Amino acid sequence: MDRKEVIDLLSKKLNGDLKISYDHLAVLTNYSKRQLIRLSKSLNEKGIDSTLKHGNKGLAAHNRASNDEIDFIVNFKKLYPNITIAQFRDIYLEDIIFNPSRKEDVSKYNLKPRSTSFFQRLYKEYKWTSPVKHRSHKRDSPLHLLREKSPRAGMLVQIDGTPFDWFGNGQRFTLHMVVDDATNDILAGWFTKNECMYGYCKMMELLIKKKGIPLAIYSDKHTIFKSPEGNITSFGVMMDKLGIEMIFANTSQAKGLIERYNGTAQRRLPNDIIRFKIKDYDQLNIWFNDFYIKYLNEKFAHLPIDPVYEFVELTENYDLNLVFTVSNTRKIVEGNMFSYNGYYYVPYDKNGEVVKIRTSTEVTILYFVLENKVRMKYIGIIYDCTLIGTKHKNKQVLINDHKDLNNLIQEMDKKTKGSH
């Protein structure tokens, strides 16, 4: 399609012989909508001959999109039904245009690097929806003043948990994530079914092994970080062991950076899970930390104001398992057992023999969070423990009528028979 053909199309549109939108014409010709409207005005005022002579200013006929190129992009978009314009363009450029293995497709369909505005026109023409709606800022709307960022990497890191259906299968998992306040670098992340201490401990372990110990942590007032009574939590004790100061935000707005990154993760990660063929959360946890963090940081992170590095490196042979440990006291009950979190445990020595301790003796119970193991400390010695049963609580049942009572008796009868 040359310039004359474009002007001919516009002429037919103006005469009512062709029903086509300016947005559709912009996609087909790679002229901007504004240029096409200007050409239409020239056609109305000066006619075809004059417009043909003088109407080529600012046009880029050599760069117009072919039907083959448009069809290719439309088919490619089907892989990502819920994706922002920015991410779709990123994926298209990375996986198609600049991917050596797609060289034949690029040549065959005459594919070219396209601008954001090109994809915006496509979204509008094909009525694709973006999960992000950009709001226009009114002149009289209140401005939210931004605080100054930390000048040096490692001075302050922000942490938070964001639950989301990352695989689109109806199951929500929580991403525990830590971001450097000075650089916007994502430092580590860990997915678990619920927001929990283990998720944050695993996240911190990855951060410390990779970067070192930060000076301070900025978080919300979740009970993992701050108890309602104001007492230090188990996680707070762990951070205190590492010399990390904990700072709390009063509102989600006060968290700012980490909240924005939660949104970025929720918008981008599900599409990249499809793109990189991630199958489950075990694979996701490894891939997220080994590859995806670096990929996102190359797009969104920046250098700090001050190049001085505040992360403190671990000394050699430093055992983080001893840091990420919860300590409690319990009393030994009959059978050399103790109860912990609703379960009974028995301690044993390195020879596999049960450690015999007098009933009612007070012992220290250590829960090693990273290993998910319970151990007992007694007279300076730490013993491994075996889980031997659940500490059952009798539940209360409300009976409304004889039918409820009969059903309950039948259930009890089945359980009793099954235990014999």
XYZ file of C-alpha atoms in Angstrom:
420
model
C 0.000 0.000 0.000
C 1.629 3.271 -1.115
C 0.780 6.850 -0.213
C -1.695 7.172 -3.060
C -3.573 4.107 -1.811
C -3.739 5.552 1.711
C -5.195 8.804 0.401
C -7.615 6.816 -1.751
C -8.793 4.947 1.365
C -9.282 8.227 3.215
C -11.235 9.620 0.270
C -13.557 6.600 0.285
C -13.970 6.959 4.053
C -14.935 10.614 3.669
C -17.386 9.791 0.874
C -19.023 7.095 2.975
C -17.953 4.302 0.631
C -15.690 2.689 3.253
C -16.540 2.131 6.894
C -13.234 2.012 8.767
C -12.022 3.779 11.893
C -8.983 6.050 12.045
C -7.565 3.690 14.670
C -7.813 0.760 12.262
C -6.257 2.821 9.472
C -3.426 3.817 11.810
C -2.646 0.157 12.500
C -2.732 -0.787 8.815
C -0.643 2.141 7.582
C 1.536 2.954 10.614
C 0.471 6.601 10.241
C -0.587 8.203 13.483
C -4.256 8.915 13.981
C -3.437 12.621 14.069
C -1.650 12.426 10.688
C -4.606 10.642 9.116
C -7.076 13.217 10.437
C -4.836 15.990 9.112
C -4.753 14.286 5.697
C -8.545 13.964 5.748
C -8.846 17.674 6.441
C -6.505 18.391 3.533
C -8.631 16.183 1.264
C -11.736 18.125 2.242
C -10.129 21.514 1.701
C -7.729 20.944 -1.216
C -8.816 17.762 -2.968
C -6.880 14.640 -3.948
C -4.377 16.205 -6.374
C -3.127 18.860 -3.977
C -2.982 16.391 -1.081
C -0.963 13.943 -3.184
C 1.573 16.652 -3.926
C 1.954 18.037 -0.429
C 0.488 15.439 1.907
C 3.517 13.244 2.453
C 5.113 15.363 5.132
C 5.889 13.339 8.238
C 4.594 10.050 6.815
C 6.521 6.802 7.124
C 5.200 4.651 4.326
C 8.299 2.472 4.337
C 7.562 1.477 7.925
C 3.852 0.731 7.702
C 2.627 -2.554 9.177
C 1.587 -5.215 6.686
C -1.475 -7.394 7.113
C 0.849 -10.362 7.717
C 2.580 -8.530 10.561
C -0.712 -7.517 12.161
C -2.067 -11.067 11.886
C 1.098 -12.455 13.470
C 0.853 -10.067 16.435
C -2.862 -10.781 16.901
C -2.184 -14.527 17.040
C 0.775 -14.037 19.381
C -1.421 -11.997 21.724
C -3.720 -15.024 22.209
C -1.009 -16.576 24.410
C -1.386 -13.712 26.895
C -5.075 -12.749 27.303
C -4.508 -10.647 30.447
C -1.404 -8.529 29.948
C -0.433 -4.858 30.035
C 0.643 -3.030 26.886
C 4.146 -2.515 28.290
C 4.684 -6.180 29.157
C 3.210 -7.449 25.891
C 5.597 -5.204 23.959
C 8.516 -6.412 26.121
C 7.683 -10.061 25.453
C 7.117 -9.463 21.734
C 10.495 -7.744 21.344
C 12.407 -10.234 23.521
C 10.821 -13.484 22.344
C 10.205 -12.641 18.680
C 12.031 -9.620 17.259
C 15.382 -10.019 19.048
C 15.247 -13.801 19.447
C 17.748 -15.454 17.037
C 15.639 -18.625 16.917
C 12.692 -16.618 15.458
C 14.746 -15.063 12.673
C 12.769 -16.876 9.965
C 9.434 -15.605 11.316
C 10.749 -12.046 11.500
C 11.766 -12.234 7.842
C 8.721 -14.182 6.631
C 6.137 -11.848 8.186
C 8.232 -8.663 7.859
C 8.145 -8.150 11.634
C 9.712 -4.994 13.055
C 10.391 -3.420 16.458
C 7.295 -1.359 17.183
C 6.724 1.561 19.529
C 4.469 1.617 22.572
C 2.021 3.865 20.695
C 1.778 1.229 17.947
C 0.679 -1.371 20.511
C -1.667 1.134 22.139
C -3.437 1.505 18.797
C -3.628 -2.280 18.432
C -5.162 -2.637 21.899
C -7.751 -0.018 21.051
C -8.569 -1.414 17.594
C -8.941 -5.025 18.752
C -10.580 -4.059 22.058
C -7.922 -5.812 24.125
C -8.100 -4.861 27.785
C -5.123 -4.069 29.977
C -5.116 -4.920 33.709
C -3.709 -1.426 34.295
C -5.874 1.621 33.764
C -3.872 4.838 33.642
C -5.676 7.613 35.460
C -5.291 11.193 34.319
C -4.223 13.559 37.095
C -6.439 16.579 37.513
C -4.734 19.879 38.195
C -6.659 20.391 41.423
C -6.183 16.842 42.757
C -4.159 16.584 45.993
C -0.503 15.701 45.621
C 1.097 13.033 47.799
C 4.599 14.113 48.692
C 7.191 11.394 48.214
C 9.723 10.851 50.967
C 13.411 10.828 50.151
C 14.787 7.410 49.294
C 17.586 5.853 51.302
C 20.896 7.010 49.792
C 22.799 3.718 50.128
C 22.009 0.102 49.288
C 21.480 -1.993 52.414
C 20.450 0.901 54.672
C 16.761 -0.007 54.516
C 14.911 -2.915 52.911
C 11.132 -3.185 52.630
C 9.376 -6.523 53.157
C 5.803 -7.642 52.570
C 3.632 -10.612 51.652
C 1.196 -10.525 48.739
C -1.343 -13.360 48.214
C -2.348 -14.032 44.612
C -3.477 -16.765 42.214
C -0.129 -16.847 40.391
C -0.864 -19.903 38.225
C -4.472 -18.954 37.486
C -5.730 -22.263 38.891
C -7.831 -20.896 41.746
C -5.143 -21.458 44.419
C -3.728 -18.383 46.131
C -0.142 -18.465 47.397
C 1.708 -15.664 49.175
C 4.887 -14.157 47.754
C 7.138 -12.950 50.593
C 9.340 -10.311 48.969
C 12.132 -7.928 50.000
C 13.100 -4.805 48.025
C 16.021 -2.411 48.572
C 14.747 1.097 49.306
C 17.758 2.813 47.701
C 17.862 0.977 44.375
C 14.414 -0.618 43.845
C 16.259 -3.949 43.531
C 14.182 -7.016 44.357
C 16.556 -8.918 46.636
C 14.728 -12.194 47.324
C 11.292 -13.791 47.341
C 9.625 -16.969 48.576
C 6.182 -18.471 47.891
C 4.161 -20.353 50.521
C 0.467 -21.212 50.803
C -0.096 -18.540 53.461
C 1.758 -15.519 54.791
C 3.900 -17.036 57.536
C 7.106 -16.768 59.523
C 8.754 -19.549 57.508
C 8.192 -17.590 54.282
C 9.854 -14.488 55.720
C 12.707 -16.476 57.278
C 13.423 -18.243 53.984
C 13.307 -14.894 52.189
C 15.759 -13.385 54.694
C 18.088 -16.378 54.423
C 18.282 -15.909 50.639
C 18.859 -12.161 51.041
C 21.611 -12.549 53.627
C 23.443 -15.259 51.690
C 23.275 -13.223 48.483
C 23.817 -9.641 49.683
C 24.512 -9.622 53.408
C 22.708 -8.239 56.455
C 20.815 -4.931 55.980
C 20.830 -2.220 58.636
C 17.036 -1.970 58.939
C 13.776 -3.587 57.803
C 10.611 -1.623 56.974
C 7.360 -3.605 57.280
C 3.696 -3.344 58.155
C 2.362 -4.262 61.606
C 1.500 -7.874 60.828
C 1.599 -9.965 64.008
C 4.640 -11.807 62.623
C 6.567 -8.537 63.015
C 4.796 -6.716 65.856
C 2.642 -8.259 68.576
C -0.632 -6.511 69.521
C 0.653 -6.237 73.110
C 3.820 -4.490 71.951
C 6.130 -7.366 72.914
C 8.907 -8.476 70.598
C 7.866 -11.332 68.302
C 9.875 -14.444 67.450
C 10.779 -12.867 64.093
C 11.808 -9.704 65.922
C 14.112 -11.750 68.165
C 15.751 -13.270 65.077
C 16.312 -9.831 63.535
C 17.703 -8.607 66.845
C 20.250 -11.446 66.792
C 21.394 -10.170 63.387
C 21.543 -6.556 64.549
C 18.727 -5.480 62.204
C 16.487 -2.604 63.313
C 12.762 -3.049 62.625
C 10.709 -0.039 61.485
C 6.919 -0.225 61.081
C 4.585 1.513 58.617
C 1.208 2.661 59.909
C -0.586 2.295 56.544
C -0.166 0.465 53.241
C 0.356 3.874 51.598
C 3.328 4.436 53.882
C 4.974 1.305 52.462
C 4.906 2.767 48.961
C 7.702 0.975 47.117
C 6.930 -2.593 48.195
C 3.213 -2.046 47.496
C 4.038 -0.944 43.936
C 6.239 -3.992 43.457
C 3.436 -6.231 44.724
C 1.300 -4.819 41.916
C 4.087 -5.273 39.374
C 4.499 -8.908 40.419
C 0.749 -9.583 40.211
C 0.563 -8.100 36.705
C 3.763 -9.497 35.181
C 4.565 -12.775 36.901
C 1.472 -14.797 35.813
C 2.272 -14.075 32.143
C 5.947 -14.904 32.619
C 4.984 -18.167 34.353
C 3.177 -19.076 31.111
C 6.026 -17.751 28.986
C 8.811 -19.654 30.774
C 6.692 -22.795 31.305
C 6.940 -22.881 35.111
C 4.969 -25.887 36.380
C 4.607 -25.582 40.170
C 5.627 -23.593 43.239
C 8.726 -25.687 43.933
C 10.054 -24.778 40.496
C 8.794 -21.202 40.847
C 10.722 -20.584 44.084
C 14.011 -21.605 42.462
C 13.384 -19.829 39.129
C 12.171 -16.630 40.814
C 15.403 -16.234 42.799
C 17.873 -17.594 40.247
C 16.533 -15.829 37.143
C 13.422 -13.683 37.473
C 14.715 -11.230 40.070
C 17.641 -10.280 37.828
C 15.297 -10.001 34.836
C 12.992 -7.538 36.644
C 15.847 -5.574 38.197
C 17.322 -4.911 34.752
C 14.012 -3.249 33.862
C 13.124 -1.350 37.026
C 16.111 -0.976 39.384
C 18.603 1.900 39.416
C 21.887 2.888 41.032
C 21.828 4.332 44.573
C 22.551 7.995 45.250
C 25.627 7.033 47.276
C 27.722 4.040 46.098
C 28.757 3.053 49.649
C 27.441 -0.452 50.390
C 25.714 -0.917 53.767
C 25.036 -4.665 53.639
C 27.191 -6.530 56.182
C 28.639 -9.789 54.884
C 28.344 -12.942 56.980
C 31.476 -14.246 58.613
C 32.674 -17.614 57.358
C 30.858 -20.678 58.767
C 28.087 -18.500 60.248
C 25.112 -20.815 60.900
C 21.849 -19.078 59.989
C 19.902 -22.098 61.267
C 20.798 -21.005 64.793
C 19.499 -17.502 64.070
C 16.179 -18.559 62.566
C 15.137 -20.513 65.652
C 12.158 -20.093 67.985
C 12.830 -20.916 71.641
C 10.202 -21.986 74.194
C 10.104 -23.889 77.482
C 8.052 -27.021 78.099
C 7.724 -29.655 80.823
C 8.357 -33.341 80.273
C 5.232 -35.494 80.701
C 4.937 -39.252 81.250
C 6.703 -41.322 78.613
C 9.630 -38.862 78.228
C 7.443 -36.701 75.976
C 6.743 -32.988 75.615
C 4.039 -31.181 73.642
C 4.694 -28.447 71.095
C 2.171 -26.749 68.770
C -0.393 -29.506 69.267
C 1.993 -32.449 68.791
C 3.867 -34.810 71.102
C 7.608 -35.363 70.642
C 10.182 -37.709 72.167
C 13.884 -36.694 72.332
C 16.612 -39.182 71.439
C 20.414 -39.157 71.567
C 22.968 -39.685 68.780
C 22.763 -43.451 69.325
C 19.019 -43.426 68.676
C 18.142 -44.079 72.338
C 15.272 -42.221 74.013
C 16.566 -39.531 76.383
C 15.092 -40.315 79.789
C 14.166 -37.220 81.790
C 12.153 -37.010 84.990
C 8.488 -36.008 84.562
C 7.763 -32.266 85.115
C 11.375 -31.320 84.337
C 11.506 -28.019 82.423
C 13.383 -28.154 79.114
C 14.061 -25.709 76.264
C 12.366 -26.479 72.954
C 14.019 -25.124 69.806
C 12.062 -24.881 66.564
C 14.502 -24.562 63.649
C 12.361 -22.646 61.162
C 14.439 -23.151 58.006
C 14.652 -26.910 58.579
C 11.103 -27.182 59.973
C 12.495 -29.334 62.799
C 11.834 -29.439 66.541
C 14.757 -30.141 68.888
C 15.165 -30.160 72.673
C 17.935 -28.514 74.694
C 18.685 -30.007 78.106
C 21.743 -29.377 80.302
C 23.513 -27.671 77.385
C 22.968 -30.529 74.910
C 20.672 -30.263 71.863
C 18.759 -33.457 71.020
C 16.853 -34.388 67.874
C 13.209 -35.285 68.434
C 10.661 -37.609 66.874
C 7.013 -36.667 66.407
C 4.910 -39.467 67.873
C 1.345 -38.163 67.861
C -1.185 -35.371 67.877
C -2.396 -33.670 71.001
C -6.147 -34.089 70.382
C -8.764 -31.747 71.742
C -12.328 -33.005 72.156
C -14.619 -30.918 69.986
C -18.034 -29.772 71.190
C -21.035 -30.866 69.100
C -24.451 -29.182 69.055
C -27.401 -31.562 68.474
C -30.610 -30.059 67.085
C -32.779 -33.183 66.814
C -32.833 -37.010 66.894
C -31.563 -37.149 63.301
C -28.394 -35.246 64.248
C -27.848 -37.568 67.206
C -28.294 -40.700 65.068
C -25.808 -39.374 62.488
C -23.269 -38.635 65.211
C -23.626 -42.125 66.733
C -23.089 -43.702 63.301
C -19.908 -41.641 62.753
C -18.587 -42.618 66.194
C -19.371 -46.280 65.480
C -17.425 -46.191 62.190
C -14.394 -44.597 63.858
C -14.472 -47.110 66.702
C -14.660 -50.099 64.333
C -11.855 -48.667 62.233
C -9.544 -48.491 65.226
C -9.944 -52.221 66.116
